[in-house]
N, CA and C atoms as an extended XYZ file, in Angstrom:
462
Properties=species:S:1:pos:R:3:atomname:S:1:resname:S:1:resid:I:1 pbc="F F F"
N       128.543      141.895      211.881 N   MET     1
C       127.298      142.547      212.250 CA  MET     1
C       127.566      144.051      212.389 C   MET     1
N       126.733      144.863      211.736 N   LYS     2
C       126.887      146.309      211.797 CA  LYS     2
C       126.471      146.827      213.187 C   LYS     2
N       126.958      148.002      213.532 N   LEU     3
C       126.665      148.606      214.833 CA  LEU     3
C       125.157      148.743      215.050 C   LEU     3
N       124.428      149.149      214.032 N   SER     4
C       122.971      149.295      214.176 CA  SER     4
C       122.316      147.946      214.473 C   SER     4
N       122.809      146.876      213.862 N   ASP     5
C       122.278      145.532      214.137 CA  ASP     5
C       122.621      145.092      215.560 C   ASP     5
N       123.821      145.452      216.025 N   GLN     6
C       124.201      145.129      217.399 CA  GLN     6
C       123.287      145.840      218.398 C   GLN     6
N       123.020      147.104      218.142 N   LYS     7
C       122.121      147.855      219.036 CA  LYS     7
C       120.731      147.233      219.064 C   LYS     7
N       120.245      146.795      217.913 N   LYS     8
C       118.926      146.147      217.859 CA  LYS     8
C       118.931      144.843      218.662 C   LYS     8
N       120.030      144.087      218.563 N   ALA     9
C       120.133      142.828      219.302 CA  ALA     9
C       120.148      143.083      220.812 C   ALA     9
N       120.856      144.116      221.231 N   ILE    10
C       120.897      144.464      222.667 CA  ILE    10
C       119.521      144.884      223.137 C   ILE    10
N       118.824      145.696      222.360 N   ARG    11
C       117.470      146.127      222.739 CA  ARG    11
C       116.530      144.929      222.854 C   ARG    11
N       116.665      143.991      221.906 N   LYS    12
C       115.808      142.796      221.927 CA  LYS    12
C       116.034      141.984      223.188 C   LYS    12
N       117.307      141.792      223.565 N   ILE    13
C       117.621      141.055      224.788 CA  ILE    13
C       117.071      141.798      225.993 C   ILE    13
N       117.192      143.115      225.988 N   GLY    14
C       116.692      143.921      227.109 CA  GLY    14
C       115.203      143.774      227.334 C   GLY    14
N       114.463      143.479      226.283 N   TRP    15
C       113.022      143.295      226.432 CA  TRP    15
C       112.688      141.902      226.936 C   TRP    15
N       113.603      140.982      226.839 N   ASP    16
C       113.373      139.622      227.303 CA  ASP    16
C       114.274      139.352      228.509 C   ASP    16
N       113.771      139.699      229.670 N   ILE    17
C       114.550      139.615      230.906 CA  ILE    17
C       115.050      138.194      231.166 C   ILE    17
N       114.347      137.202      230.680 N   LYS    18
C       114.740      135.817      230.918 CA  LYS    18
C       116.031      135.433      230.189 C   LYS    18
N       116.488      136.307      229.281 N   LYS    19
C       117.757      136.069      228.596 CA  LYS    19
C       118.902      136.842      229.261 C   LYS    19
N       118.578      137.664      230.256 N   MET    20
C       119.597      138.495      230.894 CA  MET    20
C       120.165      137.820      232.126 C   MET    20
N       121.371      138.243      232.488 N   SER    21
C       122.013      137.801      233.719 CA  SER    21
C       122.340      139.028      234.558 C   SER    21
N       122.343      138.854      235.853 N   PHE    22
C       122.672      139.931      236.771 CA  PHE    22
C       123.930      139.564      237.546 C   PHE    22
N       124.761      140.554      237.807 N   ILE    23
C       125.911      140.384      238.679 CA  ILE    23
C       125.620      141.216      239.924 C   ILE    23
N       125.597      140.542      241.055 N   ILE    24
C       125.246      141.178      242.321 CA  ILE    24
C       126.476      141.239      243.211 C   ILE    24
N       126.781      142.427      243.690 N   GLY    25
C       127.951      142.617      244.540 CA  GLY    25
C       127.595      142.749      246.006 C   GLY    25
N       128.614      143.055      246.785 N   ALA    26
C       128.493      143.080      248.246 CA  ALA    26
C       127.489      144.120      248.734 C   ALA    26
N       127.265      145.179      247.993 N   GLY    27
C       126.365      146.226      248.474 CA  GLY    27
C       124.894      145.954      248.297 C   GLY    27
N       124.526      144.951      247.541 N   PHE    28
C       123.106      144.714      247.234 CA  PHE    28
C       122.277      144.446      248.485 C   PHE    28
N       122.826      143.764      249.460 N   SER    29
C       122.047      143.433      250.657 CA  SER    29
C       121.959      144.585      251.643 C   SER    29
N       122.607      145.701      251.364 N   LYS    30
C       122.474      146.873      252.233 CA  LYS    30
C       121.033      147.381      252.243 C   LYS    30
N       120.258      147.024      251.231 N   ASN    31
C       118.850      147.433      251.230 CA  ASN    31
C       118.056      146.677      252.298 C   ASN    31
N       118.581      145.545      252.754 N   ILE    32
C       117.948      144.788      253.833 CA  ILE    32
C       118.335      145.378      255.178 C   ILE    32
N       119.638      145.648      255.346 N   SER    33
C       120.141      146.160      256.611 CA  SER    33
C       121.506      146.800      256.416 C   SER    33
N       121.763      147.840      257.177 N   LYS    34
C       123.075      148.480      257.139 CA  LYS    34
C       124.145      147.597      257.786 C   LYS    34
N       123.732      146.498      258.408 N   LEU    35
C       124.687      145.579      259.020 CA  LEU    35
C       125.481      144.807      257.976 C   LEU    35
N       124.972      144.736      256.743 N   TYR    36
C       125.735      144.139      255.652 CA  TYR    36
C       126.801      145.142      255.239 C   TYR    36
N       128.030      144.691      255.138 N   LEU    37
C       129.156      145.582      254.913 CA  LEU    37
C       129.550      145.660      253.445 C   LEU    37
N       129.951      146.856      253.038 N   SER    38
C       130.578      147.008      251.729 CA  SER    38
C       131.997      146.439      251.844 C   SER    38
N       132.673      146.283      250.716 N   TRP    39
C       134.050      145.780      250.781 CA  TRP    39
C       134.926      146.733      251.575 C   TRP    39
N       134.712      148.041      251.416 N   TRP    40
C       135.511      149.023      252.165 CA  TRP    40
C       135.295      148.825      253.666 C   TRP    40
N       134.051      148.720      254.081 N   GLU    41
C       133.751      148.528      255.511 CA  GLU    41
C       134.309      147.213      256.029 C   GLU    41
N       134.227      146.186      255.205 N   LEU    42
C       134.729      144.877      255.590 CA  LEU    42
C       136.248      144.893      255.783 C   LEU    42
N       136.941      145.620      254.951 N   MET    43
C       138.409      145.662      255.003 CA  MET    43
C       138.953      146.580      256.097 C   MET    43
N       138.124      147.438      256.652 N   GLN    44
C       138.596      148.445      257.584 CA  GLN    44
C       139.394      147.850      258.762 C   GLN    44
N       138.831      146.849      259.447 N   ASP    45
C       139.542      146.234      260.568 CA  ASP    45
C       140.838      145.576      260.120 C   ASP    45
N       140.798      144.950      258.961 N   MET    46
C       141.975      144.280      258.426 CA  MET    46
C       143.083      145.286      258.148 C   MET    46
N       142.713      146.410      257.578 N   VAL    47
C       143.682      147.454      257.281 CA  VAL    47
C       144.311      147.963      258.578 C   VAL    47
N       143.488      148.218      259.593 N   TYR    48
C       144.037      148.667      260.880 CA  TYR    48
C       144.982      147.619      261.485 C   TYR    48
N       144.601      146.343      261.396 N   GLN    49
C       145.434      145.274      261.947 CA  GLN    49
C       146.818      145.229      261.297 C   GLN    49
N       146.851      145.415      259.995 N   MET    50
C       148.103      145.186      259.268 CA  MET    50
C       148.884      146.451      258.928 C   MET    50
N       148.212      147.574      258.794 N   TYR    51
C       148.876      148.745      258.226 CA  TYR    51
C       148.907      149.969      259.149 C   TYR    51
N       148.552      149.807      260.430 N   THR    52
C       148.556      150.960      261.331 CA  THR    52
C       149.906      151.663      261.374 C   THR    52
N       151.045      150.936      261.489 N   PRO    53
C       152.330      151.656      261.496 CA  PRO    53
C       152.553      152.493      260.226 C   PRO    53
N       152.227      151.909      259.061 N   GLU    54
C       152.394      152.642      257.802 CA  GLU    54
C       151.444      153.833      257.744 C   GLU    54
N       150.234      153.663      258.244 N   MET    55
C       149.262      154.754      258.238 CA  MET    55
C       149.745      155.906      259.114 C   MET    55
N       150.275      155.570      260.285 N   LYS    56
C       150.760      156.620      261.199 CA  LYS    56
C       151.996      157.323      260.619 C   LYS    56
N       152.940      156.533      260.120 N   THR    57
C       154.186      157.093      259.587 CA  THR    57
C       153.915      158.032      258.404 C   THR    57
N       153.002      157.624      257.530 N   ASN    58
C       152.757      158.379      256.295 CA  ASN    58
C       151.485      159.212      256.328 C   ASN    58
N       150.860      159.312      257.531 N   ASN    59
C       149.618      160.086      257.682 CA  ASN    59
C       148.574      159.650      256.646 C   ASN    59
N       148.332      158.332      256.602 N   MET    60
C       147.401      157.756      255.618 CA  MET    60
C       146.109      157.311      256.298 C   MET    60
N       145.049      157.307      255.536 N   SER    61
C       143.750      156.816      256.000 CA  SER    61
C       143.538      155.386      255.510 C   SER    61
N       142.470      154.756      255.975 N   VAL    62
C       142.109      153.422      255.481 CA  VAL    62
C       141.923      153.471      253.973 C   VAL    62
N       141.234      154.495      253.498 N   GLY    63
C       141.018      154.646      252.070 CA  GLY    63
C       142.315      154.762      251.279 C   GLY    63
N       143.298      155.473      251.848 N   ASP    64
C       144.602      155.589      251.192 CA  ASP    64
C       145.265      154.218      251.047 C   ASP    64
N       145.182      153.409      252.098 N   ILE    65
C       145.774      152.072      252.061 CA  ILE    65
C       145.056      151.204      251.028 C   ILE    65
N       143.734      151.274      251.013 N   ILE    66
C       142.957      150.494      250.035 CA  ILE    66
C       143.308      150.938      248.613 C   ILE    66
N       143.439      152.243      248.409 N   ASP    67
C       143.832      152.740      247.088 CA  ASP    67
C       145.223      152.251      246.703 C   ASP    67
N       146.137      152.209      247.662 N   LYS    68
C       147.514      151.826      247.392 CA  LYS    68
C       147.652      150.339      247.063 C   LYS    68
N       147.011      149.477      247.871 N   TYR    69
C       147.210      148.028      247.730 CA  TYR    69
C       146.040      147.313      247.040 C   TYR    69
N       144.873      147.905      247.040 N   GLY    70
C       143.690      147.281      246.446 CA  GLY    70
C       143.103      146.221      247.374 C   GLY    70
N       141.827      145.928      247.177 N   TYR    71
C       141.140      144.945      248.029 CA  TYR    71
C       141.806      143.582      247.961 C   TYR    71
N       142.090      143.138      246.756 N   LEU    72
C       142.708      141.812      246.579 CA  LEU    72
C       144.103      141.771      247.174 C   LEU    72
N       144.860      142.835      247.006 N   GLY    73
C       146.203      142.890      247.570 CA  GLY    73
C       146.184      142.812      249.095 C   GLY    73
N       145.244      143.509      249.719 N   ILE    74
C       145.127      143.495      251.171 CA  ILE    74
C       144.702      142.113      251.659 C   ILE    74
N       143.698      141.539      250.995 N   ALA    75
C       143.233      140.208      251.388 CA  ALA    75
C       144.340      139.173      251.201 C   ALA    75
N       145.094      139.287      250.119 N   SER    76
C       146.196      138.341      249.878 CA  SER    76
C       147.282      138.479      250.944 C   SER    76
N       147.572      139.701      251.330 N   GLU    77
C       148.571      139.924      252.380 CA  GLU    77
C       148.078      139.383      253.724 C   GLU    77
N       146.803      139.503      253.983 N   TYR    78
C       146.212      138.967      255.215 CA  TYR    78
C       146.407      137.447      255.265 C   TYR    78
N       146.091      136.789      254.159 N   VAL    79
C       146.267      135.329      254.075 CA  VAL    79
C       147.737      134.967      254.247 C   VAL    79
N       148.620      135.711      253.596 N   ARG    80
C       150.051      135.436      253.702 CA  ARG    80
C       150.515      135.548      255.150 C   ARG    80
N       150.084      136.596      255.842 N   ARG    81
C       150.515      136.801      257.224 CA  ARG    81
C       149.936      135.747      258.167 C   ARG    81
N       148.693      135.341      257.911 N   LYS    82
C       148.066      134.323      258.768 CA  LYS    82
C       148.599      132.926      258.471 C   LYS    82
N       149.008      132.702      257.241 N   GLY    83
C       149.628      131.435      256.884 CA  GLY    83
C       148.679      130.364      256.379 C   GLY    83
N       147.410      130.668      256.229 N   TYR    84
C       146.461      129.696      255.694 CA  TYR    84
C       145.305      130.436      255.017 C   TYR    84
N       144.834      129.873      253.896 N   HIS    85
C       143.828      130.549      253.080 CA  HIS    85
C       142.490      130.748      253.797 C   HIS    85
N       142.131      129.818      254.638 N   GLU    86
C       140.837      129.893      255.327 CA  GLU    86
C       140.748      131.092      256.256 C   GLU    86
N       141.869      131.729      256.570 N   ALA    87
C       141.877      132.901      257.443 CA  ALA    87
C       140.975      134.006      256.892 C   ALA    87
N       140.991      134.190      255.580 N   ILE    88
C       140.145      135.236      254.985 CA  ILE    88
C       138.679      134.857      255.085 C   ILE    88
N       138.377      133.577      254.921 N   ASP    89
C       136.988      133.120      255.075 CA  ASP    89
C       136.506      133.341      256.499 C   ASP    89
N       137.335      132.989      257.471 N   ASP    90
C       136.988      133.196      258.886 CA  ASP    90
C       136.746      134.665      259.180 C   ASP    90
N       137.634      135.509      258.693 N   TYR    91
C       137.527      136.947      258.900 CA  TYR    91
C       136.189      137.474      258.362 C   TYR    91
N       135.865      137.098      257.139 N   ILE    92
C       134.632      137.580      256.508 CA  ILE    92
C       133.405      137.020      257.208 C   ILE    92
N       133.403      135.739      257.526 N   GLU    93
C       132.238      135.118      258.169 CA  GLU    93
C       131.932      135.733      259.537 C   GLU    93
N       132.948      136.148      260.271 N   LYS    94
C       132.732      136.759      261.586 CA  LYS    94
C       132.085      138.138      261.474 C   LYS    94
N       132.159      138.753      260.311 N   ARG    95
C       131.657      140.102      260.109 CA  ARG    95
C       130.428      140.171      259.211 C   ARG    95
N       130.033      139.044      258.653 N   THR    96
C       128.923      139.041      257.694 CA  THR    96
C       127.689      138.380      258.299 C   THR    96
N       126.615      139.150      258.435 N   PRO    97
C       125.379      138.544      258.944 CA  PRO    97
C       124.781      137.587      257.911 C   PRO    97
N       123.914      136.725      258.373 N   TYR    98
C       123.202      135.836      257.457 CA  TYR    98
C       121.740      135.801      257.857 C   TYR    98
N       120.923      135.364      256.922 N   LEU    99
C       119.471      135.316      257.126 CA  LEU    99
C       119.038      133.934      257.541 C   LEU    99
N       118.068      133.896      258.438 N   ILE   100
C       117.382      132.639      258.754 CA  ILE   100
C       115.897      132.899      258.665 C   ILE   100
N       115.193      131.906      258.220 N   ARG   101
C       113.726      132.003      258.169 CA  ARG   101
C       113.202      131.824      259.579 C   ARG   101
N       112.356      132.744      259.995 N   ASN   102
C       111.809      132.637      261.345 CA  ASN   102
C       110.449      131.955      261.318 C   ASN   102
N       109.876      131.687      262.440 N   GLY   103
C       108.597      130.990      262.510 CA  GLY   103
C       107.399      131.840      262.155 C   GLY   103
N       107.647      133.100      261.814 N   GLU   104
C       106.567      134.027      261.491 CA  GLU   104
C       106.410      134.257      259.993 C   GLU   104
N       107.126      133.465      259.187 N   GLY   105
C       107.048      133.622      257.741 CA  GLY   105
C       107.995      134.673      257.194 C   GLY   105
N       108.829      135.241      258.027 N   GLY   106
C       109.787      136.250      257.588 CA  GLY   106
C       111.208      135.773      257.793 C   GLY   106
N       112.104      136.741      257.754 N   TYR   107
C       113.529      136.448      257.914 CA  TYR   107
C       114.125      137.327      259.006 C   TYR   107
N       115.060      136.734      259.745 N   ASP   108
C       115.809      137.450      260.761 CA  ASP   108
C       117.279      137.475      260.353 C   ASP   108
N       117.977      138.481      260.814 N   ILE   109
C       119.417      138.583      260.571 CA  ILE   109
C       120.149      138.086      261.813 C   ILE   109
N       121.120      137.202      261.573 N   VAL   110
C       121.919      136.614      262.639 CA  VAL   110
C       123.385      136.941      262.380 C   VAL   110
N       124.099      137.300      263.431 N   LEU   111
C       125.536      137.531      263.345 CA  LEU   111
C       126.197      136.904      264.550 C   LEU   111
N       127.167      136.036      264.300 N   ASN   112
C       127.890      135.344      265.360 CA  ASN   112
C       126.939      134.629      266.334 C   ASN   112
N       125.900      134.003      265.773 N   GLY   113
C       124.982      133.200      266.569 CA  GLY   113
C       123.891      133.976      267.290 C   GLY   113
N       123.851      135.298      267.132 N   ARG   114
C       122.838      136.130      267.796 CA  ARG   114
C       121.901      136.753      266.781 C   ARG   114
N       120.603      136.701      267.050 N   THR   115
C       119.634      137.408      266.208 CA  THR   115
C       119.754      138.891      266.508 C   THR   115
N       120.024      139.671      265.476 N   ILE   116
C       120.242      141.099      265.703 CA  ILE   116
C       119.201      141.996      265.029 C   ILE   116
N       118.445      141.439      264.076 N   GLU   117
C       117.304      142.150      263.497 CA  GLU   117
C       116.251      141.124      263.142 C   GLU   117
N       114.984      141.476      263.405 N   ARG   118
C       113.883      140.544      263.137 CA  ARG   118
C       113.008      141.051      261.994 C   ARG   118
N       112.465      140.102      261.239 N   ASN   119
C       111.515      140.394      260.170 CA  ASN   119
C       111.982      141.511      259.239 C   ASN   119
N       113.126      141.274      258.609 N   VAL   120
C       113.704      142.281      257.725 CA  VAL   120
C       112.982      142.325      256.386 C   VAL   120
N       113.067      143.458      255.721 N   ASP   121
C       112.408      143.680      254.442 CA  ASP   121
C       113.233      143.043      253.313 C   ASP   121
N       112.672      142.051      252.664 N   MET   122
C       113.342      141.331      251.567 CA  MET   122
C       112.768      141.728      250.205 C   MET   122
N       112.039      142.829      250.126 N   SER   123
C       111.293      143.139      248.912 CA  SER   123
C       112.169      143.304      247.663 C   SER   123
N       113.325      143.949      247.771 N   LEU   124
C       114.153      144.125      246.588 CA  LEU   124
C       114.713      142.784      246.111 C   LEU   124
N       115.139      141.940      247.035 N   HIS   125
C       115.628      140.611      246.660 CA  HIS   125
C       114.504      139.794      246.008 C   HIS   125
N       113.321      139.865      246.559 N   LYS   126
C       112.184      139.145      245.983 CA  LYS   126
C       111.857      139.665      244.584 C   LYS   126
N       111.949      140.987      244.407 N   THR   127
C       111.679      141.565      243.087 CA  THR   127
C       112.681      141.048      242.064 C   THR   127
N       113.937      140.999      242.430 N   LEU   128
C       114.959      140.471      241.515 CA  LEU   128
C       114.648      139.021      241.138 C   LEU   128
N       114.317      138.204      242.132 N   LEU   129
C       114.022      136.804      241.855 CA  LEU   129
C       112.749      136.634      241.012 C   LEU   129
N       111.762      137.497      241.222 N   LYS   130
C       110.526      137.431      240.425 CA  LYS   130
C       110.764      137.737      238.955 C   LYS   130
N       111.813      138.495      238.649 N   LEU   131
C       112.140      138.790      237.258 CA  LEU   131
C       112.553      137.533      236.496 C   LEU   131
N       113.001      136.531      237.246 N   MET   132
C       113.419      135.248      236.694 CA  MET   132
C       114.462      135.411      235.573 C   MET   132
N       115.550      136.136      235.859 N   PRO   133
C       116.601      136.257      234.840 CA  PRO   133
C       117.270      134.902      234.593 C   PRO   133
N       117.998      134.830      233.510 N   LYS   134
C       118.680      133.585      233.155 CA  LYS   134
C       119.658      133.154      234.239 C   LYS   134
N       120.465      134.090      234.749 N   ASN   135
C       121.449      133.803      235.784 CA  ASN   135
C       121.533      134.968      236.760 C   ASN   135
N       121.899      134.658      237.986 N   ILE   136
C       122.278      135.676      238.965 CA  ILE   136
C       123.629      135.230      239.522 C   ILE   136
N       124.646      136.038      239.251 N   PHE   137
C       125.981      135.761      239.760 CA  PHE   137
C       126.209      136.655      240.969 C   PHE   137
N       126.672      136.088      242.063 N   THR   138
C       126.917      136.897      243.250 CA  THR   138
C       128.394      136.903      243.595 C   THR   138
N       128.843      138.044      244.073 N   PHE   139
C       130.217      138.220      244.525 CA  PHE   139
C       130.200      138.767      245.949 C   PHE   139
N       129.262      138.257      246.714 N   ASN   140
C       129.150      138.680      248.093 CA  ASN   140
C       129.152      137.435      248.974 C   ASN   140
N       129.268      137.664      250.270 N   TYR   141
C       129.376      136.540      251.183 CA  TYR   141
C       128.087      136.268      251.946 C   TYR   141
N       127.077      137.092      251.771 N   ASP   142
C       125.839      136.827      252.513 CA  ASP   142
C       124.975      135.818      251.755 C   ASP   142
N       123.943      135.350      252.410 N   ASN   143
C       123.108      134.297      251.842 CA  ASN   143
C       121.725      134.794      251.426 C   ASN   143
N       121.562      136.087      251.263 N   ALA   144
C       120.230      136.658      251.037 CA  ALA   144
C       119.565      136.191      249.752 C   ALA   144
N       120.327      135.895      248.720 N   LEU   145
C       119.721      135.436      247.463 CA  LEU   145
C       119.648      133.916      247.363 C   LEU   145
N       120.091      133.229      248.384 N   GLU   146
C       120.169      131.764      248.324 CA  GLU   146
C       118.970      131.074      248.952 C   GLU   146
N       118.023      131.815      249.451 N   HIS   147
C       116.863      131.188      250.078 CA  HIS   147
C       115.917      130.620      249.038 C   HIS   147
N       115.106      129.696      249.449 N   ASP   148
C       114.162      128.987      248.593 CA  ASP   148
C       113.325      129.994      247.794 C   ASP   148
N       113.507      130.036      246.474 N   PRO   149
C       112.759      130.999      245.681 CA  PRO   149
C       111.263      130.736      245.624 C   PRO   149
N       110.806      129.596      246.104 N   SER   150
C       109.364      129.327      246.062 CA  SER   150
C       108.598      130.259      246.986 C   SER   150
N       109.280      130.925      247.918 N   ASN   151
C       108.589      131.825      248.815 CA  ASN   151
C       108.668      133.290      248.363 C   ASN   151
N       109.132      133.545      247.156 N   ILE   152
C       109.276      134.927      246.736 CA  ILE   152
C       107.927      135.616      246.510 C   ILE   152
N       106.878      134.861      246.441 N   TYR   153
C       105.567      135.476      246.200 CA  TYR   153
C       104.791      135.685      247.494 C   TYR   153
N       105.469      135.520      248.659 N   ASP   154
C       104.815      135.742      249.954 CA  ASP   154
C       104.280      137.158      250.042 C   ASP   154
């Protein structure tokens, strides 16, 4: 297939959203609340727990450590030090809020069993779901896109 034909095929797919897939990362839910953490924010406590001596000795910041070892490297080291894989899941779950449907037809944000924000704005998530793409792949730990899509037209 010639390059011009490839460009035409891409344009054609772009016009048919139902053939497209979206990849959604950790930052997407920040439009709901700043309580949702980016990977950098999520790793901050972990970096301090494990790398404070190295940071002090070498005058390094959290960002320097993340640049040096990478997110996956830090998470892997955390699991290694804790001795069990579920440690990373526990760490993330304690820091990641989740949504619950409230009795008012909206959603509340809960963290560690406490409601911390009520009736949050879900409009961007609803807009994405209304597009009805072929697939939505998520690489985040929150549940904002997992709610019953039948209510997206509320």
